Amino acid sequence: MSTRDILGMLAQAQGGQAIGNIAARFGISETQAQSAVQALLPALSAGVRRESSAGGLDSLLQGVQPATAQRALEDSSALEDSATVEQGNALLGQLFGSRDVSRRVAADAADRTGVDAGVLRQLLPLVATMLVGGAAQNAAPQAAAPQVSPGGGMFGQLLGAVAGGSLGSGSADAGAGGLGGMFGALTGALDDEGDGVADDILDMINQRGR
């Protein structure tokens, strides 16, 4: 599954208006908003893949606030909510390890899309919350906040499509509490084509904490 496929699923958030809402939030066109989100996904994938190889996905997902993820998926006003940004920045800290990497990711995406790097720096934590937060929320039905339906919600589709239907196979990792196993399906899905992440940025992500 390519980043474009994942982008299509993310666009289903906020009643199918996520891309338009992002465009309005940052004063850019919908085409620019779509390009910007797509350009950020491969770096996020690289961070998830690194966390998976380091055995840190459970910690990553369990650190997500379900109510914040729910709102990011459903409510366009979450794009201006400090809680969404704080949640996203916490996730980026785990995925990238430093603000320097986040800035490099944004600058690289700006070079490739023509969207201002400042906009991309602000957009990055929002996309992180929608992607990682939505997956964590979907994997934790025991949480007190209302859940997106695993069968019909956007992230139910995301996880099912990425895993090729394997999430419903009854494996131990797919059970309640197997957050790393459920979300682990994403680690090999994004950026399969190797598109959109400069080698030096990949090195920065993969070498952090070593």
mmCIF file of C-alpha atoms in Angstrom:
data_model
loop_
_atom_site.group_PDB
_atom_site.id
_atom_site.type_symbol
_atom_site.label_atom_id
_atom_site.label_comp_id
_atom_site.label_asym_id
_atom_site.label_seq_id
_atom_site.Cartn_x
_atom_site.Cartn_y
_atom_site.Cartn_z
ATOM 1 C CA MET A 1 0.000 0.000 0.000
ATOM 2 C CA SER A 2 1.435 3.379 -1.019
ATOM 3 C CA THR A 3 1.388 6.700 0.768
ATOM 4 C CA ARG A 4 -1.287 7.816 -1.689
ATOM 5 C CA ASP A 5 -3.553 5.001 -0.499
ATOM 6 C CA ILE A 6 -3.042 5.994 3.131
ATOM 7 C CA LEU A 7 -3.664 9.623 2.217
ATOM 8 C CA GLY A 8 -7.011 8.644 0.737
ATOM 9 C CA MET A 9 -8.011 7.018 4.011
ATOM 10 C CA LEU A 10 -6.817 9.927 6.122
ATOM 11 C CA ALA A 11 -8.881 12.229 3.914
ATOM 12 C CA GLN A 12 -11.996 10.432 5.157
ATOM 13 C CA ALA A 13 -11.533 12.006 8.595
ATOM 14 C CA GLN A 14 -13.732 14.891 9.726
ATOM 15 C CA GLY A 15 -16.660 13.693 7.663
ATOM 16 C CA GLY A 16 -14.553 13.414 4.527
ATOM 17 C CA GLN A 17 -13.544 17.072 4.746
ATOM 18 C CA ALA A 18 -10.112 16.678 6.362
ATOM 19 C CA ILE A 19 -8.097 17.942 3.389
ATOM 20 C CA GLY A 20 -10.401 20.902 2.831
ATOM 21 C CA ASN A 21 -10.330 21.716 6.537
ATOM 22 C CA ILE A 22 -6.532 21.599 6.588
ATOM 23 C CA ALA A 23 -6.452 23.888 3.548
ATOM 24 C CA ALA A 24 -8.765 26.377 5.245
ATOM 25 C CA ARG A 25 -6.814 26.205 8.513
ATOM 26 C CA PHE A 26 -3.524 27.134 6.847
ATOM 27 C CA GLY A 27 -4.771 29.317 4.002
ATOM 28 C CA ILE A 28 -3.570 27.032 1.209
ATOM 29 C CA SER A 29 -5.357 25.279 -1.632
ATOM 30 C CA GLU A 30 -6.774 21.776 -1.250
ATOM 31 C CA THR A 31 -4.232 20.557 -3.787
ATOM 32 C CA GLN A 32 -1.439 21.993 -1.663
ATOM 33 C CA ALA A 33 -2.944 20.504 1.498
ATOM 34 C CA GLN A 34 -3.137 17.078 -0.096
ATOM 35 C CA SER A 35 0.449 17.306 -1.345
ATOM 36 C CA ALA A 36 1.635 18.466 2.068
ATOM 37 C CA VAL A 37 0.008 15.608 3.966
ATOM 38 C CA GLN A 38 1.243 13.072 1.435
ATOM 39 C CA ALA A 39 4.776 14.449 1.682
ATOM 40 C CA LEU A 40 4.816 14.040 5.482
ATOM 41 C CA LEU A 41 3.518 10.464 5.626
ATOM 42 C CA PRO A 42 6.723 8.633 4.595
ATOM 43 C CA ALA A 43 8.777 10.218 7.379
ATOM 44 C CA LEU A 44 6.111 9.337 9.920
ATOM 45 C CA SER A 45 6.178 5.790 8.565
ATOM 46 C CA ALA A 46 9.942 5.664 8.970
ATOM 47 C CA GLY A 47 9.550 6.705 12.591
ATOM 48 C CA VAL A 48 6.901 4.062 13.199
ATOM 49 C CA ARG A 49 9.090 1.443 11.551
ATOM 50 C CA ARG A 50 12.009 2.425 13.751
ATOM 51 C CA GLU A 51 9.835 2.233 16.877
ATOM 52 C CA SER A 52 8.608 -1.186 15.798
ATOM 53 C CA SER A 53 12.127 -2.521 15.331
ATOM 54 C CA ALA A 54 13.092 -1.103 18.729
ATOM 55 C CA GLY A 55 10.046 -2.685 20.396
ATOM 56 C CA GLY A 56 8.546 0.671 21.352
ATOM 57 C CA LEU A 57 5.135 0.634 19.645
ATOM 58 C CA ASP A 58 3.175 -0.333 22.761
ATOM 59 C CA SER A 59 4.560 2.684 24.590
ATOM 60 C CA LEU A 60 3.894 4.907 21.586
ATOM 61 C CA LEU A 61 0.264 3.902 21.278
ATOM 62 C CA GLN A 62 -0.527 3.785 24.963
ATOM 63 C CA GLY A 63 0.646 7.379 25.289
ATOM 64 C CA VAL A 64 -2.197 8.581 23.046
ATOM 65 C CA GLN A 65 -5.118 10.399 24.673
ATOM 66 C CA PRO A 66 -8.248 8.741 23.173
ATOM 67 C CA ALA A 67 -10.435 11.841 23.467
ATOM 68 C CA THR A 68 -7.858 13.942 21.638
ATOM 69 C CA ALA A 69 -7.556 11.365 18.856
ATOM 70 C CA GLN A 70 -11.344 11.108 18.590
ATOM 71 C CA ARG A 71 -11.691 14.851 18.204
ATOM 72 C CA ALA A 72 -8.904 15.052 15.620
ATOM 73 C CA LEU A 73 -10.724 12.468 13.506
ATOM 74 C CA GLU A 74 -14.171 14.014 13.802
ATOM 75 C CA ASP A 75 -13.973 17.753 14.455
ATOM 76 C CA SER A 76 -12.282 20.320 12.228
ATOM 77 C CA SER A 77 -11.837 22.655 15.206
ATOM 78 C CA ALA A 78 -9.281 20.172 16.566
ATOM 79 C CA LEU A 79 -6.889 21.528 13.935
ATOM 80 C CA GLU A 80 -6.640 24.685 16.040
ATOM 81 C CA ASP A 81 -6.734 22.953 19.422
ATOM 82 C CA SER A 82 -3.564 23.068 21.511
ATOM 83 C CA ALA A 83 -4.328 19.564 22.831
ATOM 84 C CA THR A 84 -4.057 18.147 19.300
ATOM 85 C CA VAL A 85 -0.738 19.893 18.776
ATOM 86 C CA GLU A 86 0.601 18.786 22.160
ATOM 87 C CA GLN A 87 -0.414 15.191 21.473
ATOM 88 C CA GLY A 88 1.196 15.315 18.044
ATOM 89 C CA ASN A 89 4.408 16.821 19.370
ATOM 90 C CA ALA A 90 4.624 14.091 22.010
ATOM 91 C CA LEU A 91 4.258 11.477 19.278
ATOM 92 C CA LEU A 92 6.864 13.196 17.119
ATOM 93 C CA GLY A 93 9.243 13.194 20.060
ATOM 94 C CA GLN A 94 8.974 9.414 20.185
ATOM 95 C CA LEU A 95 9.070 8.914 16.424
ATOM 96 C CA PHE A 96 11.819 11.383 15.530
ATOM 97 C CA GLY A 97 13.663 11.951 18.799
ATOM 98 C CA SER A 98 14.304 15.671 18.335
ATOM 99 C CA ARG A 99 12.865 18.858 16.937
ATOM 100 C CA ASP A 100 15.781 19.015 14.536
ATOM 101 C CA VAL A 101 14.459 15.949 12.718
ATOM 102 C CA SER A 102 10.942 17.415 12.607
ATOM 103 C CA ARG A 103 12.330 20.615 11.111
ATOM 104 C CA ARG A 104 14.291 18.659 8.524
ATOM 105 C CA VAL A 105 11.213 16.639 7.603
ATOM 106 C CA ALA A 106 9.192 19.831 7.159
ATOM 107 C CA ALA A 107 11.940 21.517 5.131
ATOM 108 C CA ASP A 108 12.315 18.493 2.874
ATOM 109 C CA ALA A 109 8.554 18.339 2.302
ATOM 110 C CA ALA A 110 8.521 22.077 1.577
ATOM 111 C CA ASP A 111 11.187 21.646 -1.088
ATOM 112 C CA ARG A 112 9.134 18.933 -2.765
ATOM 113 C CA THR A 113 5.702 20.544 -2.539
ATOM 114 C CA GLY A 114 6.267 24.293 -2.597
ATOM 115 C CA VAL A 115 4.223 24.635 0.597
ATOM 116 C CA ASP A 116 5.822 26.927 3.163
ATOM 117 C CA ALA A 117 8.032 25.066 5.655
ATOM 118 C CA GLY A 118 6.393 26.940 8.533
ATOM 119 C CA VAL A 119 3.018 25.554 7.511
ATOM 120 C CA LEU A 120 4.446 22.052 7.270
ATOM 121 C CA ARG A 121 6.012 22.327 10.733
ATOM 122 C CA GLN A 122 2.579 23.202 12.120
ATOM 123 C CA LEU A 123 0.864 20.481 10.095
ATOM 124 C CA LEU A 124 3.223 17.672 11.098
ATOM 125 C CA PRO A 125 1.915 17.157 14.680
ATOM 126 C CA LEU A 126 -1.669 17.303 13.439
ATOM 127 C CA VAL A 127 -1.056 14.537 10.909
ATOM 128 C CA ALA A 128 0.789 12.515 13.550
ATOM 129 C CA THR A 129 -2.201 12.741 15.891
ATOM 130 C CA MET A 130 -4.637 11.716 13.162
ATOM 131 C CA LEU A 131 -2.528 8.787 11.970
ATOM 132 C CA VAL A 132 -1.015 7.331 15.131
ATOM 133 C CA GLY A 133 -3.740 8.537 17.473
ATOM 134 C CA GLY A 134 -6.499 7.104 15.337
ATOM 135 C CA ALA A 135 -4.800 3.732 15.105
ATOM 136 C CA ALA A 136 -4.169 3.633 18.864
ATOM 137 C CA GLN A 137 -7.758 4.556 19.586
ATOM 138 C CA ASN A 138 -9.038 1.851 17.286
ATOM 139 C CA ALA A 139 -6.806 -0.693 18.990
ATOM 140 C CA ALA A 140 -8.040 0.152 22.486
ATOM 141 C CA PRO A 141 -11.798 -0.502 22.743
ATOM 142 C CA GLN A 142 -11.549 -0.590 26.515
ATOM 143 C CA ALA A 143 -10.813 3.158 26.695
ATOM 144 C CA ALA A 144 -13.442 5.335 28.321
ATOM 145 C CA ALA A 145 -13.827 7.743 25.395
ATOM 146 C CA PRO A 146 -16.181 6.820 22.519
ATOM 147 C CA GLN A 147 -14.387 4.664 19.961
ATOM 148 C CA VAL A 148 -14.294 4.673 16.213
ATOM 149 C CA SER A 149 -15.873 1.416 15.101
ATOM 150 C CA PRO A 150 -13.138 -1.090 14.184
ATOM 151 C CA GLY A 151 -15.318 -2.512 11.430
ATOM 152 C CA GLY A 152 -16.587 0.642 9.805
ATOM 153 C CA GLY A 153 -14.483 3.544 10.992
ATOM 154 C CA MET A 154 -11.754 5.147 8.946
ATOM 155 C CA PHE A 155 -8.982 3.530 10.917
ATOM 156 C CA GLY A 156 -10.732 0.191 10.814
ATOM 157 C CA GLN A 157 -10.432 0.459 7.049
ATOM 158 C CA LEU A 158 -6.854 1.695 7.362
ATOM 159 C CA LEU A 159 -5.686 -1.131 9.573
ATOM 160 C CA GLY A 160 -7.600 -3.778 7.662
ATOM 161 C CA ALA A 161 -6.335 -2.622 4.275
ATOM 162 C CA VAL A 162 -2.762 -2.255 5.420
ATOM 163 C CA ALA A 163 -2.775 -5.713 6.986
ATOM 164 C CA GLY A 164 -4.454 -7.294 3.992
ATOM 165 C CA GLY A 165 -7.255 -8.504 6.229
ATOM 166 C CA SER A 166 -4.904 -10.246 8.647
ATOM 167 C CA LEU A 167 -5.998 -8.263 11.682
ATOM 168 C CA GLY A 168 -9.088 -10.336 11.986
ATOM 169 C CA SER A 169 -7.195 -13.612 11.833
ATOM 170 C CA GLY A 170 -7.357 -14.178 15.546
ATOM 171 C CA SER A 171 -3.636 -13.991 16.162
ATOM 172 C CA ALA A 172 -2.515 -13.206 19.684
ATOM 173 C CA ASP A 173 -1.037 -9.900 18.614
ATOM 174 C CA ALA A 174 -4.373 -8.746 17.258
ATOM 175 C CA GLY A 175 -6.141 -9.255 20.562
ATOM 176 C CA ALA A 176 -6.972 -6.632 23.169
ATOM 177 C CA GLY A 177 -3.745 -5.301 24.596
ATOM 178 C CA GLY A 178 -1.720 -6.255 21.523
ATOM 179 C CA LEU A 179 -1.386 -2.653 20.460
ATOM 180 C CA GLY A 180 2.032 -3.108 18.922
ATOM 181 C CA GLY A 181 0.851 -6.106 16.917
ATOM 182 C CA MET A 182 -2.226 -4.341 15.591
ATOM 183 C CA PHE A 183 -0.409 -1.180 14.655
ATOM 184 C CA GLY A 184 2.638 -3.064 13.484
ATOM 185 C CA ALA A 185 0.849 -3.673 10.195
ATOM 186 C CA LEU A 186 1.519 -0.038 9.346
ATOM 187 C CA THR A 187 5.259 -0.363 9.626
ATOM 188 C CA GLY A 188 5.718 -2.055 6.278
ATOM 189 C CA ALA A 189 2.920 -0.284 4.479
ATOM 190 C CA LEU A 190 3.754 3.377 4.134
ATOM 191 C CA ASP A 191 6.407 4.400 1.646
ATOM 192 C CA ASP A 192 6.853 0.913 0.214
ATOM 193 C CA GLU A 193 7.919 2.644 -2.963
ATOM 194 C CA GLY A 194 10.648 4.557 -1.120
ATOM 195 C CA ASP A 195 9.067 7.850 -2.121
ATOM 196 C CA GLY A 196 9.490 11.096 -0.310
ATOM 197 C CA VAL A 197 12.115 10.635 2.417
ATOM 198 C CA ALA A 198 15.641 11.892 1.839
ATOM 199 C CA ASP A 199 18.352 9.423 2.831
ATOM 200 C CA ASP A 200 19.880 11.782 5.380
ATOM 201 C CA ILE A 201 16.518 12.206 7.107
ATOM 202 C CA LEU A 202 15.998 8.457 7.179
ATOM 203 C CA ASP A 203 19.432 8.120 8.744
ATOM 204 C CA MET A 204 18.563 10.692 11.400
ATOM 205 C CA ILE A 205 15.350 8.866 12.267
ATOM 206 C CA ASN A 206 16.878 5.395 12.254
ATOM 207 C CA GLN A 207 19.993 6.325 14.208
ATOM 208 C CA ARG A 208 18.320 8.250 17.008
ATOM 209 C CA GLY A 209 18.772 6.821 20.458
ATOM 210 C CA ARG A 210 21.562 4.456 19.362
#
